[in-house]
C-alpha positions as a printed NumPy array, in Angstrom:
array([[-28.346,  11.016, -16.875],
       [-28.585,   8.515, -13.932],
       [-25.223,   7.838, -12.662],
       [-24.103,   3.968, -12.202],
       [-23.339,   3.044,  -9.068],
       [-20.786,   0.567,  -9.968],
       [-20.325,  -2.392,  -7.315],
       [-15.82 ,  -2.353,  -6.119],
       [-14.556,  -4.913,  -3.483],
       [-11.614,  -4.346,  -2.297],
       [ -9.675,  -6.669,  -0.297],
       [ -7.852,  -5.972,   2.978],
       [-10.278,  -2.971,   2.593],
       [-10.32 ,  -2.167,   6.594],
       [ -6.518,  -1.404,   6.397],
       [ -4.383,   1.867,   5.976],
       [ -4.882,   2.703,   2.766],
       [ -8.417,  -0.31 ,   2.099],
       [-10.099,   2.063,   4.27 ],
       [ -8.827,   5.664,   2.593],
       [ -9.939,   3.936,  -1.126],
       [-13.424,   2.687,   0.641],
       [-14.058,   6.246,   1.38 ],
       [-12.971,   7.967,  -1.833],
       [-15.442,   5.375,  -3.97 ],
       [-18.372,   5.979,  -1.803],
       [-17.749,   9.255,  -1.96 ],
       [-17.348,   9.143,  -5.233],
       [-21.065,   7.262,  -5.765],
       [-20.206,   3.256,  -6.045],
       [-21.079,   0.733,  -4.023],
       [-18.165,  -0.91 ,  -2.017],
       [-17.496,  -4.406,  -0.491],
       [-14.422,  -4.899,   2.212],
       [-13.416,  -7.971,   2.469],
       [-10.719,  -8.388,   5.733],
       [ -9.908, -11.119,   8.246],
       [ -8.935,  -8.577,  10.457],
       [ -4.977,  -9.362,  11.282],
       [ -3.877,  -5.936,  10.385],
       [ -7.146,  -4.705,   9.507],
       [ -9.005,  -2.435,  12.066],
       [-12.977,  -2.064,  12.455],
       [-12.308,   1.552,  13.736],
       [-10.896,   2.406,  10.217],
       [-14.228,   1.505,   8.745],
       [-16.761,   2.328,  12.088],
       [-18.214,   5.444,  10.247],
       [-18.936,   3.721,   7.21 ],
       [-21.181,   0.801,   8.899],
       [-24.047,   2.617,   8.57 ],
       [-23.72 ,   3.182,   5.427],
       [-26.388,   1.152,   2.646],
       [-23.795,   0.913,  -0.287],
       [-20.823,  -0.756,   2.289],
       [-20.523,  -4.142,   3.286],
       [-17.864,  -6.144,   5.174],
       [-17.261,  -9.489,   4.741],
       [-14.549, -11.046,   7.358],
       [-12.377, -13.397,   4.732],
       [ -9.161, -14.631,   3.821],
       [ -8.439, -13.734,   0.535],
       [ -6.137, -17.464,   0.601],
       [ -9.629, -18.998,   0.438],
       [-12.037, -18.158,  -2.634],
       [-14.917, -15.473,  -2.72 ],
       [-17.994, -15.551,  -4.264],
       [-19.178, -11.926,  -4.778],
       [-20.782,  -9.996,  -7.837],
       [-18.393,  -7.108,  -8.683],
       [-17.513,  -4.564, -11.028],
       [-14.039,  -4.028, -10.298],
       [-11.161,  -5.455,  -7.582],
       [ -9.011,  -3.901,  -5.762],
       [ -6.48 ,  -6.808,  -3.854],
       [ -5.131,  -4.901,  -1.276],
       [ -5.336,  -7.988,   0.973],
       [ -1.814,  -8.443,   2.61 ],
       [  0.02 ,  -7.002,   5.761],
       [  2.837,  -4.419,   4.82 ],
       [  4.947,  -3.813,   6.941],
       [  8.213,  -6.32 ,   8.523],
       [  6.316,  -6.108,  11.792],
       [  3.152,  -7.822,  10.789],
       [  4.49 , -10.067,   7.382],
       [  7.305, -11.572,   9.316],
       [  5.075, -12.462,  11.833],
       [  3.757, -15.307,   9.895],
       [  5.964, -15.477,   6.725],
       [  4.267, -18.762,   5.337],
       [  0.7  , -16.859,   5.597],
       [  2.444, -13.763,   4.135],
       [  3.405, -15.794,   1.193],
       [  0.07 , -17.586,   0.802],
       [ -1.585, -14.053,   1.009],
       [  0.171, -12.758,  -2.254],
       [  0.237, -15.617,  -3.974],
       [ -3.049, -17.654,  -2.835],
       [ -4.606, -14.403,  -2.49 ],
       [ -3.217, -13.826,  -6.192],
       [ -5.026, -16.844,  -7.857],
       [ -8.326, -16.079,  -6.115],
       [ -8.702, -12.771,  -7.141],
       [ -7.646, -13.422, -10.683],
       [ -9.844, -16.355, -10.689],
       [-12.979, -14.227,  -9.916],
       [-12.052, -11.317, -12.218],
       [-11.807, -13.859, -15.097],
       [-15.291, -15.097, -14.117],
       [-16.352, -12.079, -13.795],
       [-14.238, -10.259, -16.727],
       [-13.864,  -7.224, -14.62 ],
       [-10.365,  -5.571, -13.795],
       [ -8.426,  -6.49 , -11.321],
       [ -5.617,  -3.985,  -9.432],
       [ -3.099,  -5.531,  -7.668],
       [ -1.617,  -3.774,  -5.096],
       [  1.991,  -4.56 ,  -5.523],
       [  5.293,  -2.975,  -3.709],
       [  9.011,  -0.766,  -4.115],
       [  9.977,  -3.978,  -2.454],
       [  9.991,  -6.245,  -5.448],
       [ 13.16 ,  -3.912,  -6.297],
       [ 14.759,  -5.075,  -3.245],
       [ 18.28 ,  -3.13 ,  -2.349],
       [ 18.172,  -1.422,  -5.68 ],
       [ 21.359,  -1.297,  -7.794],
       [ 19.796,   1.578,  -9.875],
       [ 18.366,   5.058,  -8.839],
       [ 15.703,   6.228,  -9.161],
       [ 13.785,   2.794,  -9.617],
       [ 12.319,   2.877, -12.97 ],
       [  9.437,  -0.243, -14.02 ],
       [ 11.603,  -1.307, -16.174],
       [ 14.624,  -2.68 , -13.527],
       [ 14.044,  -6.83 , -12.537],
       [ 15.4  ,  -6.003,  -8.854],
       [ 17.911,  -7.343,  -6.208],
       [ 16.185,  -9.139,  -3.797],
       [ 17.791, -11.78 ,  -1.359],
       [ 14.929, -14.855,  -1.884],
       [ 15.547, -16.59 ,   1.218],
       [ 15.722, -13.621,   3.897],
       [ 13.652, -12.747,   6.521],
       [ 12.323, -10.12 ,   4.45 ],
       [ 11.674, -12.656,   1.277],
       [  8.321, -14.253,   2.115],
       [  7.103, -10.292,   1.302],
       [  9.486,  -9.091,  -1.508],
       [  8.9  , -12.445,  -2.864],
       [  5.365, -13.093,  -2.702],
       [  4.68 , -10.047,  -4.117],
       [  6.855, -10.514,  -7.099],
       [  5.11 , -14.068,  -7.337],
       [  1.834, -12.436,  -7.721],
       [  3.138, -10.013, -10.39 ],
       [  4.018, -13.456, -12.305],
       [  0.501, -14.305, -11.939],
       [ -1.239, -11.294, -12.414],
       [  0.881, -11.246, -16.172],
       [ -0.009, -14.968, -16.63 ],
       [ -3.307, -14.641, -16.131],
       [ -3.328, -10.964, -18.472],
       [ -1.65 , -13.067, -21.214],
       [ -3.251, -16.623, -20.907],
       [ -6.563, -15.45 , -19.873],
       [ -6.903, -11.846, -20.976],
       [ -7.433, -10.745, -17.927],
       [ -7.794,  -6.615, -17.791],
       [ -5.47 ,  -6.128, -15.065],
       [ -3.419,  -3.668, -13.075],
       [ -0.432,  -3.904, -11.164],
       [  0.562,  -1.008,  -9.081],
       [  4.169,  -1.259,  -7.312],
       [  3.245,   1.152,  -4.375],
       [  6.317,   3.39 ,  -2.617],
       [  6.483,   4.305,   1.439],
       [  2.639,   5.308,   1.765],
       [  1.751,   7.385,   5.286],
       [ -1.175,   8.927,   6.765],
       [ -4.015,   9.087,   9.613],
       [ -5.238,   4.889,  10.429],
       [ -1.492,   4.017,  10.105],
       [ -1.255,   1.17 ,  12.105],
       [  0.624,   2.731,  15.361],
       [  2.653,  -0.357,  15.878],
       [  3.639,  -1.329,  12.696],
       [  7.487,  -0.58 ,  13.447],
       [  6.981,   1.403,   9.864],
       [  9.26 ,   4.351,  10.393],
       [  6.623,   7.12 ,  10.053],
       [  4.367,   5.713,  12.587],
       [  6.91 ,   4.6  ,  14.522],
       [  8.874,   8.399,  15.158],
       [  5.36 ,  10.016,  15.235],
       [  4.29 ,   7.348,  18.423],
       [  7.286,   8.254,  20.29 ],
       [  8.197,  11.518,  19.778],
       [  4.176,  12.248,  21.199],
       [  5.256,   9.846,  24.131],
       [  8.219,  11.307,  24.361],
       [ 10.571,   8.321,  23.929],
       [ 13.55 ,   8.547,  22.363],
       [ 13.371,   8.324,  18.206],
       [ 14.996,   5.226,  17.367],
       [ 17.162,   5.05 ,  13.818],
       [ 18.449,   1.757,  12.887],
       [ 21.98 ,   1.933,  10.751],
       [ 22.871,   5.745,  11.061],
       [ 20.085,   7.642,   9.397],
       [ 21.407,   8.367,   6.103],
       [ 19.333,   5.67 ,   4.312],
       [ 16.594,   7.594,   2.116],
       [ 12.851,   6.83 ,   1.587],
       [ 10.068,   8.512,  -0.425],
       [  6.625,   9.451,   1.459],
       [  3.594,   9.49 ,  -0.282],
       [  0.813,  11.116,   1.95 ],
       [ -2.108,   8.444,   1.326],
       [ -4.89 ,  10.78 ,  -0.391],
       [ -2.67 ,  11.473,  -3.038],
       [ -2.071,   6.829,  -3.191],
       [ -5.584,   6.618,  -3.545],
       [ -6.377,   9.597,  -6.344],
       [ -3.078,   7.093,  -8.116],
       [ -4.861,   3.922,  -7.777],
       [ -8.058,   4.913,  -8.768],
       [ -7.031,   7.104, -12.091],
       [ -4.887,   3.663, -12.901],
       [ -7.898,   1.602, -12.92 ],
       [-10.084,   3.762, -14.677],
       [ -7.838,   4.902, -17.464],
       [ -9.132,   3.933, -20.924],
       [ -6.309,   2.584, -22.65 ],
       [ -6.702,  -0.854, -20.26 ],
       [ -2.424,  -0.213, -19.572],
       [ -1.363,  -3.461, -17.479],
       [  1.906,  -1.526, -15.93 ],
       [  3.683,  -1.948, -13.959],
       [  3.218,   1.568, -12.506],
       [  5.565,   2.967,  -9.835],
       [  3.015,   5.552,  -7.436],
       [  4.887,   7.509,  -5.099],
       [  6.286,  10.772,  -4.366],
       [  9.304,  11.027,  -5.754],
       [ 10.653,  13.673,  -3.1  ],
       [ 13.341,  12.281,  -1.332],
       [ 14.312,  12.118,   2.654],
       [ 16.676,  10.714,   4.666],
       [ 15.311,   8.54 ,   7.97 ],
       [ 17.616,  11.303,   9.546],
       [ 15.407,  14.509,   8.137],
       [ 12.721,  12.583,   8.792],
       [ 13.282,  11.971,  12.503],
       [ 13.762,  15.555,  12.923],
       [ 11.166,  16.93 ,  10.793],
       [  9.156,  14.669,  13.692],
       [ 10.756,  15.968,  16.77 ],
       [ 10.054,  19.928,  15.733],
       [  6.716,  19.114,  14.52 ],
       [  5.46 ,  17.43 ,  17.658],
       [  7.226,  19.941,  19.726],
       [  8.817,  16.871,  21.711],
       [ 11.867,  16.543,  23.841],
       [ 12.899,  13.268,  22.557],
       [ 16.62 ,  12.241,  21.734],
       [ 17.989,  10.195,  18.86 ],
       [ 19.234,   7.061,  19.213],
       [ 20.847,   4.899,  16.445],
       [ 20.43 ,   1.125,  16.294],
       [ 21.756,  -1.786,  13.912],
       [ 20.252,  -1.703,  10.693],
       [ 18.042,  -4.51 ,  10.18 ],
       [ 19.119,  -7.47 ,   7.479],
       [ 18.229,  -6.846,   3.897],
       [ 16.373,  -3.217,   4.311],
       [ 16.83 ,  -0.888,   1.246],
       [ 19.754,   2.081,   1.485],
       [ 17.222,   3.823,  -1.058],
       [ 14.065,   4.037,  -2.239],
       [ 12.656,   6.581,  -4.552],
       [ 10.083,   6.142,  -7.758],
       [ 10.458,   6.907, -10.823],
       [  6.759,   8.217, -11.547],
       [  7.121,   9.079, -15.483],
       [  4.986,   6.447, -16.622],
       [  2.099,   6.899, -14.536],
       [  2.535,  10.563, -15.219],
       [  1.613,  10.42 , -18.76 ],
       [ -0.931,   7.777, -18.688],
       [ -2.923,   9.05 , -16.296],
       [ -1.409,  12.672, -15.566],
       [ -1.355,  11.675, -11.645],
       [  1.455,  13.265,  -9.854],
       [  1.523,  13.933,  -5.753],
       [ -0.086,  17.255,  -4.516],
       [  0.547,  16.882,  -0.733],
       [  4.304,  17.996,   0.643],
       [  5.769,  15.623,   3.479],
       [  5.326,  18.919,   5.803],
       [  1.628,  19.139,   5.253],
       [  0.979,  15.367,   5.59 ],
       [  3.056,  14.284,   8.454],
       [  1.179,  17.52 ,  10.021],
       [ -2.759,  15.346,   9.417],
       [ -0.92 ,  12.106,  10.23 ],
       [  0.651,  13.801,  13.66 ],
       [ -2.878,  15.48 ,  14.351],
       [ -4.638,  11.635,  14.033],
       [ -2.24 ,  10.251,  16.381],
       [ -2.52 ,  12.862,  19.197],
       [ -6.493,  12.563,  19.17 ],
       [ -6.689,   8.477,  18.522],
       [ -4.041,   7.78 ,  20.227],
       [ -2.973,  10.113,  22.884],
       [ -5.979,  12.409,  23.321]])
C-alpha cells in the first residue's frame, strides 16, 4: 500500500525544537513546510535539510496571514525564552495572539488540525505542585514576564474559541523546560546558559540561591509527545502537560554541568529575576493515557548530546 506523504507546516520551524519536529516528519515520510522570519530562528538548524525535495522554507511572520495547502499545523512560531520575548514584548504578544488567529484561520479553511505549542508558563508561580491541566495559574499580567505568560494564555482562549465556535480539530500542548543540541547558545535559558560557560570556563551563574526546581525534557522525547498528540484518534483538544516529570534543582543542575564538562568553573549566585517560577514540574497523567507517551531520555544522557553539540558548534 502506497504510503501518503501528508503535507505539515510548521511555524517557527527553523527553531530549537521547529527544526527537531522538521526532521522527525521527514523522516518519518511527509512533506514539511517551515515557515520562520528568522529572529530566533537559525538557517544552520535547517542547512542539511535544504536539499531536500519534500522541505520548503518560507521566511514569514506568522502576525501576517499565510496562504499554504496543508495537512496539518504545527504553530510553534514564537521566541521562548525571557532573553528573546522581552526583547520586543509588544511583538511577543502579537506573535501568540496574531499568530493565534492566523493559524486558526487557515486550519478552519483548511479543516485540518492545528497544534498549538503552548507553555508551563501559563501556570505562572504555581500555588499547586505538581501542575496538573486542570489548575487556572498565578500569573502577574502586567510584568516583564507577562507579554509571554500572557500571550500564550490568550492564544489558549482562542485556540478553545475557535474549537467550540468553529469546530476546529485542535491541540494545545503546554510544553515544560525543553533542552537539547540547536539550543540557542544565548538564550540566557539556564541549560544553555551553564553548558556555554562551564566549556568557556566562566563562572556558572545562579540567580536567587539555586534551590528553585525545574523539569528537563531532552527534546527527542518533546517531539515523539507532540507528534503522538496530534495523531491520536480520539481528536482530544487538551490541554496536555509534556515534560519530564523528574525534578532538579538549578543547584544539581549547575553541578551536574561542571563534572560533565570537566570544567574549572566556580558558582556564583545572583538576584533572582522578577516573577520567575520557584517550581516547575508536570503532571504528565493525561497525556500518559491518551497517547501512552512518557520520557525515555535521563537528564544525564541528554545534557551529555546537548554538551557534545556545543563543544563541536560552538567551541570546536
Amino acid at each position: 500500500m502506497r504510503h501518503y506523504r501528508k503535507r505539515v507546516l510548521i511555524t517557527g520551524g527553523a527553531g530549537f525544537i521547529g527544526s527537531h519536529l522538521a526532521d522527525r516528519l521527514i523522516g518519518a515520510g511527509h512533506h514539511v513546510i517551515c515557515a520562520d522570519n528568522f529572529f530566533t530562528g537559525a538557517r544552520e538548524n535547517i542547512a542539511h535539510l535544504l536539499g531536500n525535495p519534500f522541505f520548503e522554507v518560507l521566511r514569514h511572520d506568522v502576525t501576517f496571514p499565510l496562504y499554504v495547502e496543508v495537512d496539518e499545523i504545527y504553530n510553534l512560531a514564537c521566541p521562548a525564552s525571557p532573553v528573546h520575548y522581552q526583547f520586543d514584548p509588544v511583538q511577543t504578544t502579537k506573535t501568540s495572539v496574531a499568530g493565534a488567529i492566523n493559524m486558526l484561520g487557515l486550519a478552519k479553511r483548511l479543516r485540518v488540525p492545528v497544534l498549538q505549542a503552548s507553555t508551563s508558563e501559563v501556570y505562572g508561580d504555581p500555588q499547586i505542585h505538581p501542575q496538573t491541566e486542570e489548575y487556572w495559574g498565578n500569573v502577574n499580567p502586567i510584568g516583564p514576564r507577562a507579554c509571554y505568560d500572557e500571550g500564550k494564555r490568550c492564544a489558549e482562549t482562542l485556540f478553545f474559541d475557535y474549537h467550540r465556535q468553529h469546530r476546529v480539530p485542535i491541540r494545545v500542548a503546554r510544553i515544560f523546560n525543553t533542552y537539547g543540541p540547536r539550543m540557542h547558545p544565548n538564550d540566557g535559558r539556564v541549560v544553555s546558559n551553564f553548558i556555554v560557560q562551564a566549556l568557556a570556563g566562566e563562572p556558572i551563574t545562579i540567580y536567587g540561591d539555586g534551590s528553585q526546581t525545574r523539569s528537563f525534557c531532552y527534546v527527542d522525547d518533546l517531539v515523539e509527545g507532540l507528534i503522538r498528540f496530534m495523531e491520536q484518534p480520539a481528536n482530544e483538544p487538551g490541554p496536555l502537560n509534556i515534560g519530564n516529570p523528574a525534578e532538579f534543582t538549578i543547584r544539581e543542575l549547575a553541578e551536574m554541568t561542571v563534572r560533565m564538562t570537566g570544567s574549572a568553573s566556580s558558582i556564583e549566585y545572583r538576584t533572582l529575576p522578577q516573577d520567575d517560577p520557584k517550581q516547575r514540574q508536570p503532571d504528565i497523567a493525561r497525556m500518559r493515557a491518551l497517547t501512552g507517551w512518557a520520557p525515555t531520555v535521563p537528564l544525564e544522557e541528554g545534557l551529555a548530546r546537548t554538551i557534545a553539540h556545543f563543544r563541536t558548534r560552538h567551541f570546536a
